[in-house]
């Protein structure tokens, strides 16, 4: 029987399974499973939290290296270009980084985000969405104070739908693209950021080209 002060014994198969699911090092997976007392889902949450914390610490580091990835879908009907940055050319050439680049490009092809992050949404876009939500709510007869509270939830949904970093990852709906990147930051030890992407669809009347606000300011300087 394991007491509160004892470290629970973790089956090696569980460690391997969590390693394959999260991409985190074996040692980190073992510690997370021990902390979660062998519960796979709780251990995955532990790893994600550590990844986000690690990513936050490295977020100020400049990312001047990286690679451009592509993804072609539906028999050549949809194409994506995405620039993913990191701190060194060494990391940019690793299998983990290239896998992340492919996954993000594939996700963009499938989900069609319009912005990299919520910080890149313009004030004009936000005000336009708010006006639409206000009109919809007003038509239902709700009072003004309730409508304003509802706007927060509506905007959160808007960010999740149209901002790449806020979107649930197409291959793992329990984590966002931001959390997916954070897990790689924790594993590779470097800051990683999406700079820009473009998505084209044959026959569509328009296309999506999204750049971070910082990158746009650099280009116009």
PDB file of C-alpha atoms in Angstrom:
ATOM      1  CA  UNK A   1       0.000   0.000   0.000  1.00  0.00           C
ATOM      2  CA  UNK A   2       1.352   3.432  -1.004  1.00  0.00           C
ATOM      3  CA  UNK A   3       1.268   6.136   1.669  1.00  0.00           C
ATOM      4  CA  UNK A   4       0.956   9.873   1.066  1.00  0.00           C
ATOM      5  CA  UNK A   5       4.737  10.320   1.404  1.00  0.00           C
ATOM      6  CA  UNK A   6       5.720   7.414  -0.865  1.00  0.00           C
ATOM      7  CA  UNK A   7       6.344   7.785  -4.591  1.00  0.00           C
ATOM      8  CA  UNK A   8       3.872   5.591  -6.487  1.00  0.00           C
ATOM      9  CA  UNK A   9       5.352   2.919  -8.734  1.00  0.00           C
ATOM     10  CA  UNK A  10       4.607   3.690 -12.396  1.00  0.00           C
ATOM     11  CA  UNK A  11       4.415   1.045 -15.108  1.00  0.00           C
ATOM     12  CA  UNK A  12       6.974   1.634 -17.876  1.00  0.00           C
ATOM     13  CA  UNK A  13       4.220   1.167 -20.472  1.00  0.00           C
ATOM     14  CA  UNK A  14       2.374   4.187 -19.052  1.00  0.00           C
ATOM     15  CA  UNK A  15       5.527   6.283 -19.273  1.00  0.00           C
ATOM     16  CA  UNK A  16       6.034   5.249 -22.904  1.00  0.00           C
ATOM     17  CA  UNK A  17       2.384   5.973 -23.730  1.00  0.00           C
ATOM     18  CA  UNK A  18       2.583   9.460 -22.205  1.00  0.00           C
ATOM     19  CA  UNK A  19       5.883  10.047 -24.020  1.00  0.00           C
ATOM     20  CA  UNK A  20       4.227   9.223 -27.361  1.00  0.00           C
ATOM     21  CA  UNK A  21       1.183  11.368 -26.583  1.00  0.00           C
ATOM     22  CA  UNK A  22       3.018  14.443 -25.297  1.00  0.00           C
ATOM     23  CA  UNK A  23       6.433  14.329 -26.928  1.00  0.00           C
ATOM     24  CA  UNK A  24       7.989  15.190 -23.555  1.00  0.00           C
ATOM     25  CA  UNK A  25      11.203  13.476 -22.338  1.00  0.00           C
ATOM     26  CA  UNK A  26      10.806  10.127 -20.566  1.00  0.00           C
ATOM     27  CA  UNK A  27      12.029  11.534 -17.254  1.00  0.00           C
ATOM     28  CA  UNK A  28       9.459  14.335 -17.339  1.00  0.00           C
ATOM     29  CA  UNK A  29       6.717  11.845 -18.211  1.00  0.00           C
ATOM     30  CA  UNK A  30       7.655   9.654 -15.255  1.00  0.00           C
ATOM     31  CA  UNK A  31       7.624  12.628 -12.852  1.00  0.00           C
ATOM     32  CA  UNK A  32       4.262  13.804 -14.209  1.00  0.00           C
ATOM     33  CA  UNK A  33       2.733  10.342 -13.784  1.00  0.00           C
ATOM     34  CA  UNK A  34       4.092  10.101 -10.253  1.00  0.00           C
ATOM     35  CA  UNK A  35       2.636  13.513  -9.433  1.00  0.00           C
ATOM     36  CA  UNK A  36      -0.688  12.455 -10.961  1.00  0.00           C
ATOM     37  CA  UNK A  37      -0.586   9.088  -9.130  1.00  0.00           C
ATOM     38  CA  UNK A  38      -0.629   7.163 -12.390  1.00  0.00           C
ATOM     39  CA  UNK A  39      -3.576   8.965 -13.990  1.00  0.00           C
ATOM     40  CA  UNK A  40      -2.728   9.471 -17.679  1.00  0.00           C
ATOM     41  CA  UNK A  41      -5.005  12.472 -18.323  1.00  0.00           C
ATOM     42  CA  UNK A  42      -3.917  14.294 -15.161  1.00  0.00           C
ATOM     43  CA  UNK A  43      -0.272  13.639 -16.036  1.00  0.00           C
ATOM     44  CA  UNK A  44      -0.827  15.088 -19.503  1.00  0.00           C
ATOM     45  CA  UNK A  45      -2.287  18.238 -17.913  1.00  0.00           C
ATOM     46  CA  UNK A  46       0.769  18.476 -15.619  1.00  0.00           C
ATOM     47  CA  UNK A  47       3.080  18.335 -18.633  1.00  0.00           C
ATOM     48  CA  UNK A  48       1.057  20.943 -20.508  1.00  0.00           C
ATOM     49  CA  UNK A  49       1.189  23.336 -17.550  1.00  0.00           C
ATOM     50  CA  UNK A  50       4.954  22.903 -17.279  1.00  0.00           C
ATOM     51  CA  UNK A  51       5.274  23.426 -21.006  1.00  0.00           C
ATOM     52  CA  UNK A  52       3.299  26.675 -20.856  1.00  0.00           C
ATOM     53  CA  UNK A  53       5.407  27.886 -17.925  1.00  0.00           C
ATOM     54  CA  UNK A  54       8.598  27.050 -19.789  1.00  0.00           C
ATOM     55  CA  UNK A  55       7.317  28.782 -22.924  1.00  0.00           C
ATOM     56  CA  UNK A  56       6.411  31.888 -20.916  1.00  0.00           C
ATOM     57  CA  UNK A  57       9.953  32.117 -19.534  1.00  0.00           C
ATOM     58  CA  UNK A  58      11.434  31.897 -23.034  1.00  0.00           C
ATOM     59  CA  UNK A  59       8.860  34.128 -24.772  1.00  0.00           C
ATOM     60  CA  UNK A  60      11.119  37.204 -24.674  1.00  0.00           C
ATOM     61  CA  UNK A  61      13.941  35.484 -26.523  1.00  0.00           C
ATOM     62  CA  UNK A  62      14.326  36.519 -30.166  1.00  0.00           C
ATOM     63  CA  UNK A  63      13.510  33.938 -32.821  1.00  0.00           C
ATOM     64  CA  UNK A  64      15.528  34.781 -35.925  1.00  0.00           C
ATOM     65  CA  UNK A  65      15.963  31.258 -37.270  1.00  0.00           C
ATOM     66  CA  UNK A  66      13.385  28.700 -38.359  1.00  0.00           C
ATOM     67  CA  UNK A  67      11.860  27.269 -41.496  1.00  0.00           C
ATOM     68  CA  UNK A  68       9.023  27.646 -43.975  1.00  0.00           C
ATOM     69  CA  UNK A  69       6.711  24.655 -44.252  1.00  0.00           C
ATOM     70  CA  UNK A  70       4.060  23.709 -46.786  1.00  0.00           C
ATOM     71  CA  UNK A  71       0.995  21.509 -46.827  1.00  0.00           C
ATOM     72  CA  UNK A  72      -1.064  20.569 -49.869  1.00  0.00           C
ATOM     73  CA  UNK A  73      -4.498  19.038 -49.306  1.00  0.00           C
ATOM     74  CA  UNK A  74      -7.503  17.693 -51.215  1.00  0.00           C
ATOM     75  CA  UNK A  75      -5.677  16.734 -54.396  1.00  0.00           C
ATOM     76  CA  UNK A  76      -3.983  20.094 -54.715  1.00  0.00           C
ATOM     77  CA  UNK A  77      -7.113  22.155 -54.015  1.00  0.00           C
ATOM     78  CA  UNK A  78      -5.836  23.714 -50.759  1.00  0.00           C
ATOM     79  CA  UNK A  79      -2.296  24.916 -50.112  1.00  0.00           C
ATOM     80  CA  UNK A  80      -0.621  26.415 -47.038  1.00  0.00           C
ATOM     81  CA  UNK A  81       2.681  28.195 -46.424  1.00  0.00           C
ATOM     82  CA  UNK A  82       3.730  28.874 -42.825  1.00  0.00           C
ATOM     83  CA  UNK A  83       6.862  30.398 -41.297  1.00  0.00           C
ATOM     84  CA  UNK A  84       7.806  28.944 -37.917  1.00  0.00           C
ATOM     85  CA  UNK A  85      10.682  30.584 -36.051  1.00  0.00           C
ATOM     86  CA  UNK A  86      13.083  29.419 -33.350  1.00  0.00           C
ATOM     87  CA  UNK A  87      16.396  30.555 -31.878  1.00  0.00           C
ATOM     88  CA  UNK A  88      18.904  28.383 -33.760  1.00  0.00           C
ATOM     89  CA  UNK A  89      19.339  26.658 -37.086  1.00  0.00           C
ATOM     90  CA  UNK A  90      20.168  23.465 -35.190  1.00  0.00           C
ATOM     91  CA  UNK A  91      16.695  23.292 -33.618  1.00  0.00           C
ATOM     92  CA  UNK A  92      15.058  24.288 -36.915  1.00  0.00           C
ATOM     93  CA  UNK A  93      16.497  21.139 -38.497  1.00  0.00           C
ATOM     94  CA  UNK A  94      15.403  18.752 -35.752  1.00  0.00           C
ATOM     95  CA  UNK A  95      12.681  16.182 -36.388  1.00  0.00           C
ATOM     96  CA  UNK A  96      10.554  17.624 -33.564  1.00  0.00           C
ATOM     97  CA  UNK A  97      10.593  21.124 -35.051  1.00  0.00           C
ATOM     98  CA  UNK A  98       9.844  19.876 -38.556  1.00  0.00           C
ATOM     99  CA  UNK A  99       6.992  17.741 -37.225  1.00  0.00           C
ATOM    100  CA  UNK A 100       5.543  20.784 -35.463  1.00  0.00           C
ATOM    101  CA  UNK A 101       5.843  22.792 -38.670  1.00  0.00           C
ATOM    102  CA  UNK A 102       3.976  20.119 -40.660  1.00  0.00           C
ATOM    103  CA  UNK A 103       1.270  19.791 -38.012  1.00  0.00           C
ATOM    104  CA  UNK A 104       0.644  23.535 -37.932  1.00  0.00           C
ATOM    105  CA  UNK A 105       0.506  23.769 -41.731  1.00  0.00           C
ATOM    106  CA  UNK A 106      -1.924  20.830 -41.855  1.00  0.00           C
ATOM    107  CA  UNK A 107      -4.062  22.426 -39.138  1.00  0.00           C
ATOM    108  CA  UNK A 108      -4.248  25.707 -41.067  1.00  0.00           C
ATOM    109  CA  UNK A 109      -5.316  23.852 -44.202  1.00  0.00           C
ATOM    110  CA  UNK A 110      -8.111  22.100 -42.302  1.00  0.00           C
ATOM    111  CA  UNK A 111      -9.397  24.895 -40.036  1.00  0.00           C
ATOM    112  CA  UNK A 112      -8.680  28.119 -41.987  1.00  0.00           C
ATOM    113  CA  UNK A 113      -7.752  30.576 -39.191  1.00  0.00           C
ATOM    114  CA  UNK A 114      -7.650  34.289 -40.080  1.00  0.00           C
ATOM    115  CA  UNK A 115      -5.123  35.602 -37.528  1.00  0.00           C
ATOM    116  CA  UNK A 116      -2.009  34.239 -35.830  1.00  0.00           C
ATOM    117  CA  UNK A 117      -3.077  35.384 -32.336  1.00  0.00           C
ATOM    118  CA  UNK A 118      -5.763  37.479 -30.667  1.00  0.00           C
ATOM    119  CA  UNK A 119      -3.233  40.336 -30.378  1.00  0.00           C
ATOM    120  CA  UNK A 120      -3.238  40.545 -34.180  1.00  0.00           C
ATOM    121  CA  UNK A 121      -6.990  41.148 -34.445  1.00  0.00           C
ATOM    122  CA  UNK A 122      -7.521  44.816 -35.297  1.00  0.00           C
ATOM    123  CA  UNK A 123      -9.750  47.112 -33.278  1.00  0.00           C
ATOM    124  CA  UNK A 124     -11.939  47.496 -36.360  1.00  0.00           C
ATOM    125  CA  UNK A 125     -12.447  43.708 -36.529  1.00  0.00           C
ATOM    126  CA  UNK A 126     -13.312  43.536 -32.834  1.00  0.00           C
ATOM    127  CA  UNK A 127     -15.782  46.435 -33.034  1.00  0.00           C
ATOM    128  CA  UNK A 128     -17.442  44.891 -36.075  1.00  0.00           C
ATOM    129  CA  UNK A 129     -17.930  41.614 -34.230  1.00  0.00           C
ATOM    130  CA  UNK A 130     -19.263  43.419 -31.163  1.00  0.00           C
ATOM    131  CA  UNK A 131     -21.826  45.283 -33.280  1.00  0.00           C
ATOM    132  CA  UNK A 132     -23.046  42.011 -34.780  1.00  0.00           C
ATOM    133  CA  UNK A 133     -23.345  40.394 -31.326  1.00  0.00           C
ATOM    134  CA  UNK A 134     -25.104  43.442 -29.882  1.00  0.00           C
ATOM    135  CA  UNK A 135     -27.624  43.435 -32.711  1.00  0.00           C
ATOM    136  CA  UNK A 136     -28.296  39.708 -32.283  1.00  0.00           C
ATOM    137  CA  UNK A 137     -28.717  40.038 -28.518  1.00  0.00           C
ATOM    138  CA  UNK A 138     -30.868  43.160 -28.774  1.00  0.00           C
ATOM    139  CA  UNK A 139     -33.199  41.370 -31.166  1.00  0.00           C
ATOM    140  CA  UNK A 140     -33.795  38.771 -28.456  1.00  0.00           C
ATOM    141  CA  UNK A 141     -34.951  41.492 -26.066  1.00  0.00           C
ATOM    142  CA  UNK A 142     -32.141  41.160 -23.518  1.00  0.00           C
ATOM    143  CA  UNK A 143     -31.262  44.252 -21.416  1.00  0.00           C
ATOM    144  CA  UNK A 144     -28.093  46.249 -22.206  1.00  0.00           C
ATOM    145  CA  UNK A 145     -26.139  45.146 -19.089  1.00  0.00           C
ATOM    146  CA  UNK A 146     -26.712  41.482 -19.915  1.00  0.00           C
ATOM    147  CA  UNK A 147     -25.722  42.076 -23.548  1.00  0.00           C
ATOM    148  CA  UNK A 148     -22.354  43.554 -22.520  1.00  0.00           C
ATOM    149  CA  UNK A 149     -21.616  40.540 -20.306  1.00  0.00           C
ATOM    150  CA  UNK A 150     -22.495  38.214 -23.161  1.00  0.00           C
ATOM    151  CA  UNK A 151     -20.006  40.022 -25.402  1.00  0.00           C
ATOM    152  CA  UNK A 152     -17.045  38.626 -23.443  1.00  0.00           C
ATOM    153  CA  UNK A 153     -18.133  35.063 -24.098  1.00  0.00           C
ATOM    154  CA  UNK A 154     -18.877  35.820 -27.739  1.00  0.00           C
ATOM    155  CA  UNK A 155     -15.445  37.364 -28.267  1.00  0.00           C
ATOM    156  CA  UNK A 156     -13.749  34.384 -26.597  1.00  0.00           C
ATOM    157  CA  UNK A 157     -15.566  32.147 -29.071  1.00  0.00           C
ATOM    158  CA  UNK A 158     -14.481  34.423 -31.923  1.00  0.00           C
ATOM    159  CA  UNK A 159     -10.819  34.135 -30.892  1.00  0.00           C
ATOM    160  CA  UNK A 160     -11.095  30.352 -30.657  1.00  0.00           C
ATOM    161  CA  UNK A 161     -12.648  30.175 -34.107  1.00  0.00           C
ATOM    162  CA  UNK A 162     -10.375  32.564 -35.998  1.00  0.00           C
ATOM    163  CA  UNK A 163      -7.068  32.944 -34.076  1.00  0.00           C
ATOM    164  CA  UNK A 164      -4.608  30.146 -34.806  1.00  0.00           C
ATOM    165  CA  UNK A 165      -2.985  30.031 -31.354  1.00  0.00           C
ATOM    166  CA  UNK A 166      -6.382  29.813 -29.619  1.00  0.00           C
ATOM    167  CA  UNK A 167      -7.728  27.012 -31.807  1.00  0.00           C
ATOM    168  CA  UNK A 168      -7.956  23.399 -30.575  1.00  0.00           C
ATOM    169  CA  UNK A 169      -5.330  21.376 -32.455  1.00  0.00           C
ATOM    170  CA  UNK A 170      -7.034  19.360 -35.197  1.00  0.00           C
ATOM    171  CA  UNK A 171      -5.207  16.140 -34.206  1.00  0.00           C
ATOM    172  CA  UNK A 172      -5.624  16.590 -30.432  1.00  0.00           C
ATOM    173  CA  UNK A 173      -8.689  18.644 -29.533  1.00  0.00           C
ATOM    174  CA  UNK A 174      -7.790  18.740 -25.832  1.00  0.00           C
ATOM    175  CA  UNK A 175      -4.913  21.143 -26.483  1.00  0.00           C
ATOM    176  CA  UNK A 176      -4.659  24.426 -28.371  1.00  0.00           C
ATOM    177  CA  UNK A 177      -2.026  25.294 -30.967  1.00  0.00           C
ATOM    178  CA  UNK A 178      -0.431  27.541 -28.337  1.00  0.00           C
ATOM    179  CA  UNK A 179      -0.167  24.592 -25.950  1.00  0.00           C
ATOM    180  CA  UNK A 180       1.182  22.368 -28.725  1.00  0.00           C
ATOM    181  CA  UNK A 181       3.958  24.887 -29.367  1.00  0.00           C
ATOM    182  CA  UNK A 182       4.622  25.210 -25.626  1.00  0.00           C
ATOM    183  CA  UNK A 183       5.181  21.459 -25.354  1.00  0.00           C
ATOM    184  CA  UNK A 184       7.859  21.688 -28.055  1.00  0.00           C
ATOM    185  CA  UNK A 185       9.449  24.704 -26.374  1.00  0.00           C
ATOM    186  CA  UNK A 186       9.732  22.666 -23.179  1.00  0.00           C
ATOM    187  CA  UNK A 187      11.263  19.739 -25.059  1.00  0.00           C
ATOM    188  CA  UNK A 188      13.643  21.633 -27.360  1.00  0.00           C
ATOM    189  CA  UNK A 189      14.647  24.340 -24.886  1.00  0.00           C
ATOM    190  CA  UNK A 190      14.184  27.239 -27.308  1.00  0.00           C
ATOM    191  CA  UNK A 191      11.516  29.832 -27.887  1.00  0.00           C
ATOM    192  CA  UNK A 192       9.309  28.987 -30.894  1.00  0.00           C
ATOM    193  CA  UNK A 193       6.881  31.345 -32.598  1.00  0.00           C
ATOM    194  CA  UNK A 194       4.686  31.524 -35.671  1.00  0.00           C
ATOM    195  CA  UNK A 195       5.563  34.588 -37.751  1.00  0.00           C
ATOM    196  CA  UNK A 196       3.073  34.353 -40.622  1.00  0.00           C
ATOM    197  CA  UNK A 197       1.071  32.030 -42.818  1.00  0.00           C
ATOM    198  CA  UNK A 198      -0.894  31.994 -46.047  1.00  0.00           C
ATOM    199  CA  UNK A 199      -3.731  29.692 -47.144  1.00  0.00           C
ATOM    200  CA  UNK A 200      -5.047  29.338 -50.685  1.00  0.00           C
ATOM    201  CA  UNK A 201      -8.014  27.366 -51.975  1.00  0.00           C
ATOM    202  CA  UNK A 202      -8.713  26.765 -55.646  1.00  0.00           C
ATOM    203  CA  UNK A 203     -11.814  28.638 -56.797  1.00  0.00           C
ATOM    204  CA  UNK A 204     -12.268  30.572 -53.536  1.00  0.00           C
ATOM    205  CA  UNK A 205     -13.074  34.286 -53.989  1.00  0.00           C
ATOM    206  CA  UNK A 206     -10.414  35.275 -51.446  1.00  0.00           C
ATOM    207  CA  UNK A 207      -7.446  33.872 -49.556  1.00  0.00           C
ATOM    208  CA  UNK A 208      -5.949  34.201 -46.080  1.00  0.00           C
ATOM    209  CA  UNK A 209      -2.613  35.888 -45.416  1.00  0.00           C
ATOM    210  CA  UNK A 210      -1.880  36.452 -41.724  1.00  0.00           C
ATOM    211  CA  UNK A 211       1.159  38.104 -40.143  1.00  0.00           C
ATOM    212  CA  UNK A 212       1.850  38.862 -36.502  1.00  0.00           C
ATOM    213  CA  UNK A 213       1.578  42.515 -35.508  1.00  0.00           C
ATOM    214  CA  UNK A 214       5.272  42.553 -34.590  1.00  0.00           C
ATOM    215  CA  UNK A 215       6.312  41.203 -37.993  1.00  0.00           C
ATOM    216  CA  UNK A 216       4.094  43.711 -39.776  1.00  0.00           C
ATOM    217  CA  UNK A 217       5.638  46.571 -37.810  1.00  0.00           C
ATOM    218  CA  UNK A 218       9.140  45.327 -38.693  1.00  0.00           C
ATOM    219  CA  UNK A 219       8.219  45.216 -42.382  1.00  0.00           C
ATOM    220  CA  UNK A 220       6.864  48.766 -42.354  1.00  0.00           C
ATOM    221  CA  UNK A 221       9.773  50.225 -40.369  1.00  0.00           C
TER     222      UNK A 221
END
